[in-house]
Amino acid sequence: MISKLQPAKRMRLFFSALLFTALLSGNLAQAVDKDISQPVPTLTPNLQQAIASVHVVQLLSRSHYRKIPLDQSNMEKVFDRYLDRLDPNRSFFLQADIQDFEPYRKKLGDSLKSGDLNPAFAIFNRYRERAEERARFMLKQLELGINNLNLRKNEELVIERKDEPWLTSKQAQQRLWIKQFKDSVLSQKLNNKTDEEIINQLRRRNTNLLRRLHQSKSEDAFQTYINAFAGIYDPHTQYFSPQTAENFDINMSLSLEGIGAVLSAEDEYTRVVSVVPGGPAEKAGQLKPGDKIVSVGQGKKGNLEDVVGMRLDDVVKLIRGAKHTLVRLEIIPGSSNDSSTRVYEIVRDRVKLEEQDAASKIIEVPMNGKTSRIGVIELPTFYIDFKAAQAGDPDYKSTTRDVPQAPGKIKERESGWPDYRSSR
């Protein structure tokens, strides 16, 4: 049996105090080759990322309230933070890899100031290489079957290895991976899974990891690296890539222009989780939870672009668009038992994510033989519509504007209480 040695887990919450948007532009990445048997391609930085890197370094150095010198001591912190972000559990990098990276530790300050991203990308590509090796190793173990695994042997597996030394050899690494493989099998058996179910689930898990590695972009490497640098100033300072910044604005403003559907990745497919009440998808009455999107077309005549195997964020970017424009979705209905598809046409519009804004209600609570009516304000998240505020819209939505108004709205309803959650 494998016993787990796991110290207390720490949860970290990161909020952005400073928002950096890169000077980046480019075409949406296409779906990757479905043949993941090929090696993971190497990522390289581009000129826009080098320029953005210099701007971020200069902006933080000049404008952040903490004046941190870009000396060797702080650059070593950036180096260590970067490794921790990539391999926090020390399951991928070998001691030999760390030794190969040591020259980068010493010249990281000069690289940051000049916009030289080659050291960062070399480390990121090595991580992807090791992650690919692990995924293929796990798939090989599944091919050998799980019946021959010795699960009665007394072994220890350190689950959280952030304080463990780097693995010294490929052999030591594979011994760790075998223990992790056994642990995954045991966990599934304890959940009453059959051997066939275990094999299918672990195969799917590692195949999806390979697919994600193939879909990695240079922006993934850049964002991870720059955030390792920004993190030495304080835990709330982060760099946002253009796409991350767009999602941040949507979450903060509680609105977007699209079809109003919540999507998730499921194996190679993009699956509809739910449709937003009152949104274009619900009004069209076609798209349903459980539907799988296989291609996306722009307008009445645009080619349907295959999105099977594409990154979820890229699929979302294809589906979003300006209001009053049309998008066509080819889907496999979730209610269907075959793979026949249908094409739905949906006109994009402004979608309000109203379930996230401040809401007020009155609840009745028995107290000392009487029923007391208590006003409650619910705040699922903090929000502000930056664009509307900057444009001078007097009715722009924000937490600081909506919450103070909530008590007054509760008092207005106190004379009669027809609604449970009517005031927003």
GROMACS .gro file of C-alpha atoms in nm:
model
  424
    1MET     CA    1   0.000   0.000   0.000
    2ILE     CA    2   0.108   0.358  -0.058
    3SER     CA    3   0.081   0.596   0.234
    4LYS     CA    4   0.068   0.967   0.160
    5LEU     CA    5   0.275   1.223   0.346
    6GLN     CA    6   0.099   1.550   0.286
    7PRO     CA    7   0.163   1.873   0.478
    8ALA     CA    8  -0.114   2.126   0.516
    9LYS     CA    9  -0.212   2.280   0.187
   10ARG     CA   10  -0.202   2.652   0.142
   11MET     CA   11  -0.453   2.838  -0.065
   12ARG     CA   12  -0.343   3.153  -0.237
   13LEU     CA   13  -0.574   3.421  -0.364
   14PHE     CA   14  -0.437   3.656  -0.626
   15PHE     CA   15  -0.610   3.979  -0.714
   16SER     CA   16  -0.471   4.233  -0.959
   17ALA     CA   17  -0.373   4.568  -0.818
   18LEU     CA   18  -0.188   4.665  -1.133
   19LEU     CA   19  -0.311   4.552  -1.473
   20PHE     CA   20  -0.059   4.517  -1.751
   21THR     CA   21  -0.173   4.456  -2.107
   22ALA     CA   22   0.092   4.348  -2.354
   23LEU     CA   23   0.155   4.529  -2.679
   24LEU     CA   24   0.057   4.219  -2.867
   25SER     CA   25  -0.151   4.147  -3.173
   26GLY     CA   26  -0.186   3.841  -3.389
   27ASN     CA   27  -0.420   3.596  -3.547
   28LEU     CA   28  -0.616   3.345  -3.347
   29ALA     CA   29  -0.429   3.017  -3.320
   30GLN     CA   30  -0.574   2.737  -3.527
   31ALA     CA   31  -0.660   2.394  -3.394
   32VAL     CA   32  -0.356   2.178  -3.343
   33ASP     CA   33  -0.279   1.868  -3.539
   34LYS     CA   34  -0.487   1.586  -3.395
   35ASP     CA   35  -0.185   1.354  -3.415
   36ILE     CA   36  -0.038   1.399  -3.069
   37SER     CA   37   0.206   1.115  -3.132
   38GLN     CA   38   0.447   1.378  -3.266
   39PRO     CA   39   0.685   1.556  -3.025
   40VAL     CA   40   0.561   1.875  -2.863
   41PRO     CA   41   0.675   2.170  -3.079
   42THR     CA   42   0.924   2.423  -2.945
   43LEU     CA   43   0.794   2.767  -2.850
   44THR     CA   44   0.986   3.085  -2.936
   45PRO     CA   45   0.935   3.446  -2.821
   46ASN     CA   46   0.835   3.721  -3.062
   47LEU     CA   47   0.929   4.086  -3.094
   48GLN     CA   48   0.606   4.215  -2.939
   49GLN     CA   49   0.670   4.009  -2.628
   50ALA     CA   50   1.024   4.141  -2.600
   51ILE     CA   51   0.893   4.498  -2.621
   52ALA     CA   52   0.621   4.425  -2.366
   53SER     CA   53   0.878   4.273  -2.132
   54VAL     CA   54   1.089   4.590  -2.136
   55HIS     CA   55   0.781   4.806  -2.077
   56VAL     CA   56   0.666   4.598  -1.781
   57VAL     CA   57   1.011   4.609  -1.620
   58GLN     CA   58   1.036   4.986  -1.669
   59LEU     CA   59   0.682   5.049  -1.546
   60LEU     CA   60   0.726   4.849  -1.229
   61SER     CA   61   1.070   4.992  -1.159
   62ARG     CA   62   0.951   5.351  -1.193
   63SER     CA   63   0.588   5.345  -1.079
   64HIS     CA   64   0.539   5.070  -0.823
   65TYR     CA   65   0.516   5.191  -0.464
   66ARG     CA   66   0.785   4.939  -0.368
   67LYS     CA   67   1.121   5.040  -0.506
   68ILE     CA   68   1.293   4.708  -0.559
   69PRO     CA   69   1.638   4.713  -0.715
   70LEU     CA   70   1.696   4.475  -1.004
   71ASP     CA   71   2.003   4.335  -0.833
   72GLN     CA   72   2.130   3.979  -0.829
   73SER     CA   73   1.948   3.888  -0.509
   74ASN     CA   74   1.606   3.986  -0.646
   75MET     CA   75   1.677   3.832  -0.984
   76GLU     CA   76   1.747   3.501  -0.813
   77LYS     CA   77   1.405   3.531  -0.650
   78VAL     CA   78   1.252   3.571  -0.996
   79PHE     CA   79   1.441   3.265  -1.117
   80ASP     CA   80   1.322   3.052  -0.824
   81ARG     CA   81   0.965   3.177  -0.852
   82TYR     CA   82   0.960   3.088  -1.221
   83LEU     CA   83   1.072   2.731  -1.151
   84ASP     CA   84   0.812   2.705  -0.874
   85ARG     CA   85   0.537   2.820  -1.109
   86LEU     CA   86   0.631   2.559  -1.368
   87ASP     CA   87   0.710   2.265  -1.140
   88PRO     CA   88   0.580   2.340  -0.790
   89ASN     CA   89   0.578   1.971  -0.697
   90ARG     CA   90   0.926   1.898  -0.833
   91SER     CA   91   0.805   1.604  -1.039
   92PHE     CA   92   0.929   1.713  -1.382
   93PHE     CA   93   1.267   1.888  -1.370
   94LEU     CA   94   1.579   1.686  -1.296
   95GLN     CA   95   1.878   1.810  -1.100
   96ALA     CA   96   2.066   1.812  -1.433
   97ASP     CA   97   1.803   2.049  -1.576
   98ILE     CA   98   1.849   2.288  -1.285
   99GLN     CA   99   2.223   2.283  -1.340
  100ASP     CA  100   2.167   2.364  -1.708
  101PHE     CA  101   1.956   2.663  -1.601
  102GLU     CA  102   2.213   2.802  -1.354
  103PRO     CA  103   2.378   3.036  -1.610
  104TYR     CA  104   2.036   3.197  -1.662
  105ARG     CA  105   2.012   3.272  -1.291
  106LYS     CA  106   2.319   3.493  -1.308
  107LYS     CA  107   2.222   3.692  -1.617
  108LEU     CA  108   1.847   3.715  -1.560
  109GLY     CA  109   1.863   4.082  -1.462
  110ASP     CA  110   2.032   4.183  -1.787
  111SER     CA  111   1.790   3.965  -1.984
  112LEU     CA  112   1.487   4.131  -1.826
  113LYS     CA  113   1.617   4.481  -1.889
  114SER     CA  114   1.701   4.408  -2.252
  115GLY     CA  115   1.391   4.205  -2.334
  116ASP     CA  116   1.588   3.886  -2.398
  117LEU     CA  117   1.329   3.613  -2.344
  118ASN     CA  118   1.539   3.321  -2.466
  119PRO     CA  119   1.636   3.201  -2.115
  120ALA     CA  120   1.272   3.201  -2.003
  121PHE     CA  121   1.159   3.011  -2.312
  122ALA     CA  122   1.441   2.759  -2.282
  123ILE     CA  123   1.323   2.674  -1.930
  124PHE     CA  124   0.957   2.664  -2.036
  125ASN     CA  125   1.033   2.432  -2.329
  126ARG     CA  126   1.231   2.200  -2.102
  127TYR     CA  127   0.933   2.184  -1.867
  128ARG     CA  128   0.702   2.093  -2.156
  129GLU     CA  129   0.949   1.827  -2.268
  130ARG     CA  130   0.950   1.669  -1.920
  131ALA     CA  131   0.570   1.693  -1.891
  132GLU     CA  132   0.537   1.520  -2.227
  133GLU     CA  133   0.770   1.243  -2.111
  134ARG     CA  134   0.558   1.188  -1.801
  135ALA     CA  135   0.231   1.175  -1.995
  136ARG     CA  136   0.372   0.924  -2.245
  137PHE     CA  137   0.520   0.721  -1.958
  138MET     CA  138   0.178   0.700  -1.792
  139LEU     CA  139   0.013   0.598  -2.118
  140LYS     CA  140   0.275   0.324  -2.159
  141GLN     CA  141   0.194   0.191  -1.812
  142LEU     CA  142  -0.172   0.178  -1.909
  143GLU     CA  143  -0.085  -0.024  -2.218
  144LEU     CA  144   0.091  -0.275  -1.993
  145GLY     CA  145  -0.228  -0.304  -1.787
  146ILE     CA  146  -0.296  -0.252  -1.419
  147ASN     CA  147  -0.351  -0.616  -1.318
  148ASN     CA  148   0.022  -0.669  -1.267
  149LEU     CA  149   0.069  -0.371  -1.038
  150ASN     CA  150   0.190  -0.464  -0.691
  151LEU     CA  151  -0.048  -0.258  -0.478
  152ARG     CA  152   0.027  -0.446  -0.156
  153LYS     CA  153   0.385  -0.331  -0.129
  154ASN     CA  154   0.451  -0.087   0.157
  155GLU     CA  155   0.563   0.237  -0.006
  156GLU     CA  156   0.553   0.606   0.080
  157LEU     CA  157   0.456   0.879  -0.162
  158VAL     CA  158   0.513   1.243  -0.073
  159ILE     CA  159   0.217   1.417  -0.233
  160GLU     CA  160   0.335   1.776  -0.188
  161ARG     CA  161   0.702   1.779  -0.285
  162LYS     CA  162   0.776   2.152  -0.297
  163ASP     CA  163   1.039   2.115  -0.023
  164GLU     CA  164   1.187   1.794  -0.163
  165PRO     CA  165   1.518   1.793  -0.353
  166TRP     CA  166   1.516   1.785  -0.731
  167LEU     CA  167   1.518   1.434  -0.874
  168THR     CA  168   1.872   1.320  -0.947
  169SER     CA  169   1.816   1.085  -1.241
  170LYS     CA  170   1.567   0.952  -1.494
  171GLN     CA  171   1.547   0.632  -1.291
  172ALA     CA  172   1.454   0.822  -0.973
  173GLN     CA  173   1.202   1.021  -1.172
  174GLN     CA  174   1.036   0.710  -1.313
  175ARG     CA  175   1.022   0.551  -0.969
  176LEU     CA  176   0.831   0.856  -0.852
  177TRP     CA  177   0.601   0.841  -1.154
  178ILE     CA  178   0.529   0.473  -1.087
  179LYS     CA  179   0.425   0.558  -0.731
  180GLN     CA  180   0.206   0.838  -0.860
  181PHE     CA  181   0.056   0.597  -1.113
  182LYS     CA  182  -0.020   0.345  -0.839
  183ASP     CA  183  -0.172   0.619  -0.627
  184SER     CA  184  -0.406   0.718  -0.914
  185VAL     CA  185  -0.512   0.356  -0.963
  186LEU     CA  186  -0.571   0.305  -0.589
  187SER     CA  187  -0.775   0.622  -0.564
  188GLN     CA  188  -1.000   0.504  -0.845
  189LYS     CA  189  -1.037   0.157  -0.692
  190LEU     CA  190  -1.140   0.315  -0.363
  191ASN     CA  191  -1.411   0.493  -0.561
  192ASN     CA  192  -1.539   0.152  -0.676
  193LYS     CA  193  -1.423   0.197  -1.036
  194THR     CA  194  -1.371  -0.110  -1.251
  195ASP     CA  195  -1.033  -0.175  -1.410
  196GLU     CA  196  -1.174  -0.077  -1.748
  197GLU     CA  197  -1.310   0.250  -1.608
  198ILE     CA  198  -0.976   0.324  -1.440
  199ILE     CA  199  -0.780   0.264  -1.760
  200ASN     CA  200  -1.018   0.475  -1.968
  201GLN     CA  201  -1.011   0.765  -1.724
  202LEU     CA  202  -0.633   0.769  -1.680
  203ARG     CA  203  -0.581   0.734  -2.053
  204ARG     CA  204  -0.815   1.025  -2.115
  205ARG     CA  205  -0.642   1.234  -1.847
  206ASN     CA  206  -0.293   1.187  -1.992
  207THR     CA  207  -0.407   1.219  -2.352
  208ASN     CA  208  -0.568   1.552  -2.264
  209LEU     CA  209  -0.241   1.663  -2.102
  210LEU     CA  210  -0.055   1.583  -2.424
  211ARG     CA  211  -0.313   1.773  -2.621
  212ARG     CA  212  -0.276   2.079  -2.397
  213LEU     CA  213   0.102   2.065  -2.431
  214HIS     CA  214   0.066   2.063  -2.808
  215GLN     CA  215  -0.166   2.363  -2.784
  216SER     CA  216   0.067   2.571  -2.567
  217LYS     CA  217   0.141   2.917  -2.706
  218SER     CA  218   0.436   3.146  -2.667
  219GLU     CA  219   0.205   3.378  -2.472
  220ASP     CA  220   0.166   3.106  -2.206
  221ALA     CA  221   0.540   3.103  -2.150
  222PHE     CA  222   0.563   3.482  -2.156
  223GLN     CA  223   0.281   3.537  -1.909
  224THR     CA  224   0.418   3.279  -1.664
  225TYR     CA  225   0.765   3.434  -1.679
  226ILE     CA  226   0.659   3.797  -1.645
  227ASN     CA  227   0.431   3.712  -1.353
  228ALA     CA  228   0.725   3.547  -1.178
  229PHE     CA  229   0.896   3.885  -1.208
  230ALA     CA  230   0.590   4.092  -1.109
  231GLY     CA  231   0.539   3.871  -0.805
  232ILE     CA  232   0.854   3.993  -0.631
  233TYR     CA  233   0.686   4.332  -0.583
  234ASP     CA  234   0.372   4.203  -0.413
  235PRO     CA  235   0.129   3.911  -0.455
  236HIS     CA  236  -0.138   4.134  -0.612
  237THR     CA  237   0.059   4.261  -0.911
  238GLN     CA  238   0.011   4.059  -1.228
  239TYR     CA  239   0.064   4.088  -1.598
  240PHE     CA  240  -0.239   4.008  -1.814
  241SER     CA  241  -0.209   3.890  -2.171
  242PRO     CA  242  -0.461   4.053  -2.409
  243GLN     CA  243  -0.697   3.756  -2.385
  244THR     CA  244  -0.666   3.735  -2.006
  245ALA     CA  245  -0.728   4.109  -1.985
  246GLU     CA  246  -1.040   4.073  -2.199
  247ASN     CA  247  -1.175   3.800  -1.971
  248PHE     CA  248  -1.091   4.013  -1.667
  249ASP     CA  249  -1.287   4.307  -1.809
  250ILE     CA  250  -1.584   4.079  -1.883
  251ASN     CA  251  -1.584   3.939  -1.531
  252MET     CA  252  -1.555   4.283  -1.376
  253SER     CA  253  -1.819   4.451  -1.594
  254LEU     CA  254  -2.062   4.157  -1.571
  255SER     CA  255  -2.136   4.187  -1.942
  256LEU     CA  256  -2.005   4.071  -2.276
  257GLU     CA  257  -2.102   4.060  -2.641
  258GLY     CA  258  -2.161   3.703  -2.750
  259ILE     CA  259  -2.423   3.430  -2.740
  260GLY     CA  260  -2.464   3.384  -2.364
  261ALA     CA  261  -2.343   3.029  -2.306
  262VAL     CA  262  -2.113   2.883  -2.043
  263LEU     CA  263  -1.868   2.642  -2.206
  264SER     CA  264  -1.618   2.386  -2.078
  265ALA     CA  265  -1.358   2.153  -2.228
  266GLU     CA  266  -1.447   1.785  -2.232
  267ASP     CA  267  -1.186   1.562  -2.393
  268GLU     CA  268  -1.148   1.699  -2.748
  269TYR     CA  269  -1.482   1.877  -2.745
  270THR     CA  270  -1.616   2.210  -2.627
  271ARG     CA  271  -1.934   2.133  -2.433
  272VAL     CA  272  -2.219   2.365  -2.343
  273VAL     CA  273  -2.258   2.371  -1.964
  274SER     CA  274  -2.549   2.615  -1.948
  275VAL     CA  275  -2.710   2.905  -2.132
  276VAL     CA  276  -2.743   3.248  -1.971
  277PRO     CA  277  -3.107   3.337  -1.895
  278GLY     CA  278  -3.229   3.606  -2.135
  279GLY     CA  279  -2.920   3.572  -2.357
  280PRO     CA  280  -2.918   3.522  -2.735
  281ALA     CA  281  -2.869   3.144  -2.710
  282GLU     CA  282  -3.168   3.103  -2.481
  283LYS     CA  283  -3.384   3.330  -2.698
  284ALA     CA  284  -3.292   3.131  -3.009
  285GLY     CA  285  -3.412   2.820  -2.824
  286GLN     CA  286  -3.177   2.575  -2.996
  287LEU     CA  287  -2.855   2.539  -2.797
  288LYS     CA  288  -2.891   2.316  -2.491
  289PRO     CA  289  -2.666   2.208  -2.203
  290GLY     CA  290  -2.470   1.900  -2.302
  291ASP     CA  291  -2.439   1.996  -2.670
  292LYS     CA  292  -2.088   1.958  -2.814
  293ILE     CA  293  -1.957   2.225  -3.052
  294VAL     CA  294  -1.757   2.080  -3.342
  295SER     CA  295  -1.719   2.384  -3.570
  296VAL     CA  296  -1.783   2.760  -3.576
  297GLY     CA  297  -1.866   2.981  -3.874
  298GLN     CA  298  -1.886   3.360  -3.902
  299GLY     CA  299  -2.194   3.507  -4.069
  300LYS     CA  300  -2.427   3.335  -4.311
  301LYS     CA  301  -2.158   3.222  -4.554
  302GLY     CA  302  -1.835   3.195  -4.352
  303ASN     CA  303  -1.661   2.860  -4.359
  304LEU     CA  304  -1.727   2.634  -4.064
  305GLU     CA  305  -1.394   2.609  -3.881
  306ASP     CA  306  -1.326   2.280  -3.706
  307VAL     CA  307  -1.275   2.337  -3.332
  308VAL     CA  308  -1.246   1.976  -3.214
  309GLY     CA  309  -0.923   1.959  -3.016
  310MET     CA  310  -0.887   2.338  -3.005
  311ARG     CA  311  -0.810   2.521  -2.680
  312LEU     CA  312  -1.123   2.636  -2.501
  313ASP     CA  313  -1.014   3.000  -2.491
  314ASP     CA  314  -0.965   2.996  -2.870
  315VAL     CA  315  -1.310   2.847  -2.924
  316VAL     CA  316  -1.459   3.114  -2.698
  317LYS     CA  317  -1.283   3.385  -2.897
  318LEU     CA  318  -1.434   3.253  -3.220
  319ILE     CA  319  -1.784   3.249  -3.071
  320ARG     CA  320  -1.769   3.594  -2.910
  321GLY     CA  321  -1.817   3.894  -3.131
  322ALA     CA  322  -1.986   4.228  -3.184
  323LYS     CA  323  -2.358   4.246  -3.114
  324HIS     CA  324  -2.597   4.204  -3.405
  325THR     CA  325  -2.349   3.981  -3.589
  326LEU     CA  326  -2.432   3.621  -3.669
  327VAL     CA  327  -2.236   3.312  -3.568
  328ARG     CA  328  -2.307   2.957  -3.682
  329LEU     CA  329  -2.240   2.662  -3.452
  330GLU     CA  330  -2.223   2.304  -3.573
  331ILE     CA  331  -2.308   2.087  -3.275
  332ILE     CA  332  -2.362   1.728  -3.173
  333PRO     CA  333  -2.679   1.738  -2.960
  334GLY     CA  334  -2.622   1.620  -2.606
  335SER     CA  335  -2.952   1.434  -2.621
  336SER     CA  336  -2.845   1.237  -2.929
  337ASN     CA  337  -2.702   0.887  -2.916
  338ASP     CA  338  -2.521   0.923  -3.248
  339SER     CA  339  -2.267   1.167  -3.391
  340SER     CA  340  -2.501   1.340  -3.637
  341THR     CA  341  -2.466   1.718  -3.627
  342ARG     CA  342  -2.688   2.022  -3.659
  343VAL     CA  343  -2.604   2.382  -3.744
  344TYR     CA  344  -2.756   2.660  -3.533
  345GLU     CA  345  -2.757   3.029  -3.622
  346ILE     CA  346  -2.737   3.273  -3.330
  347VAL     CA  347  -2.724   3.653  -3.348
  348ARG     CA  348  -2.480   3.789  -3.091
  349ASP     CA  349  -2.593   4.053  -2.847
  350ARG     CA  350  -2.501   4.216  -2.519
  351VAL     CA  351  -2.520   3.956  -2.242
  352LYS     CA  352  -2.572   4.069  -1.884
  353LEU     CA  353  -2.427   3.841  -1.619
  354GLU     CA  354  -2.674   3.970  -1.362
  355GLU     CA  355  -2.653   3.671  -1.131
  356GLN     CA  356  -2.313   3.802  -1.018
  357ASP     CA  357  -2.412   4.155  -0.914
  358ALA     CA  358  -2.522   4.275  -0.571
  359ALA     CA  359  -2.867   4.151  -0.475
  360SER     CA  360  -3.089   4.222  -0.176
  361LYS     CA  361  -3.361   4.018  -0.013
  362ILE     CA  362  -3.555   3.983   0.309
  363ILE     CA  363  -3.558   3.663   0.510
  364GLU     CA  364  -3.785   3.572   0.798
  365VAL     CA  365  -3.612   3.428   1.106
  366PRO     CA  366  -3.784   3.295   1.421
  367MET     CA  367  -3.643   3.479   1.725
  368ASN     CA  368  -3.777   3.464   2.085
  369GLY     CA  369  -4.114   3.335   1.976
  370LYS     CA  370  -4.152   3.600   1.709
  371THR     CA  371  -4.068   3.619   1.341
  372SER     CA  372  -3.810   3.883   1.255
  373ARG     CA  373  -3.760   4.016   0.903
  374ILE     CA  374  -3.392   4.062   0.822
  375GLY     CA  375  -3.250   4.235   0.518
  376VAL     CA  376  -2.964   4.050   0.350
  377ILE     CA  377  -2.727   4.182   0.082
  378GLU     CA  378  -2.559   3.916  -0.132
  379LEU     CA  379  -2.238   4.003  -0.316
  380PRO     CA  380  -2.112   3.706  -0.522
  381THR     CA  381  -1.813   3.898  -0.660
  382PHE     CA  382  -1.656   4.244  -0.686
  383TYR     CA  383  -1.719   4.422  -1.014
  384ILE     CA  384  -1.695   4.749  -1.204
  385ASP     CA  385  -1.764   4.838  -1.566
  386PHE     CA  386  -1.436   5.012  -1.649
  387LYS     CA  387  -1.537   5.119  -1.999
  388ALA     CA  388  -1.868   5.269  -1.890
  389ALA     CA  389  -1.704   5.450  -1.598
  390GLN     CA  390  -1.430   5.595  -1.820
  391ALA     CA  391  -1.691   5.701  -2.077
  392GLY     CA  392  -1.876   5.901  -1.807
  393ASP     CA  393  -2.187   5.685  -1.801
  394PRO     CA  394  -2.375   5.801  -1.486
  395ASP     CA  395  -2.537   5.459  -1.448
  396TYR     CA  396  -2.227   5.240  -1.478
  397LYS     CA  397  -2.233   4.931  -1.258
  398SER     CA  398  -1.991   4.883  -0.972
  399THR     CA  399  -1.985   4.723  -0.630
  400THR     CA  400  -1.926   5.055  -0.453
  401ARG     CA  401  -2.235   5.207  -0.621
  402ASP     CA  402  -2.476   4.914  -0.595
  403VAL     CA  403  -2.415   4.796  -0.238
  404PRO     CA  404  -2.497   5.130  -0.066
  405GLN     CA  405  -2.825   5.142  -0.260
  406ALA     CA  406  -2.932   4.795  -0.143
  407PRO     CA  407  -3.055   4.892   0.210
  408GLY     CA  408  -3.282   5.159   0.064
  409LYS     CA  409  -3.430   4.909  -0.180
  410ILE     CA  410  -3.493   4.665   0.103
  411LYS     CA  411  -3.679   4.936   0.297
  412GLU     CA  412  -3.889   5.013  -0.011
  413ARG     CA  413  -4.003   4.651  -0.018
  414GLU     CA  414  -4.061   4.625   0.357
  415SER     CA  415  -4.426   4.735   0.336
  416GLY     CA  416  -4.505   4.421   0.136
  417TRP     CA  417  -4.270   4.140   0.040
  418PRO     CA  418  -4.370   3.996  -0.293
  419ASP     CA  419  -4.019   3.927  -0.423
  420TYR     CA  420  -3.742   3.709  -0.289
  421ARG     CA  421  -3.467   3.845  -0.509
  422SER     CA  422  -3.615   4.120  -0.720
  423SER     CA  423  -3.392   4.421  -0.659
  424ARG     CA  424  -3.071   4.440  -0.856
   0.00000   0.00000   0.00000
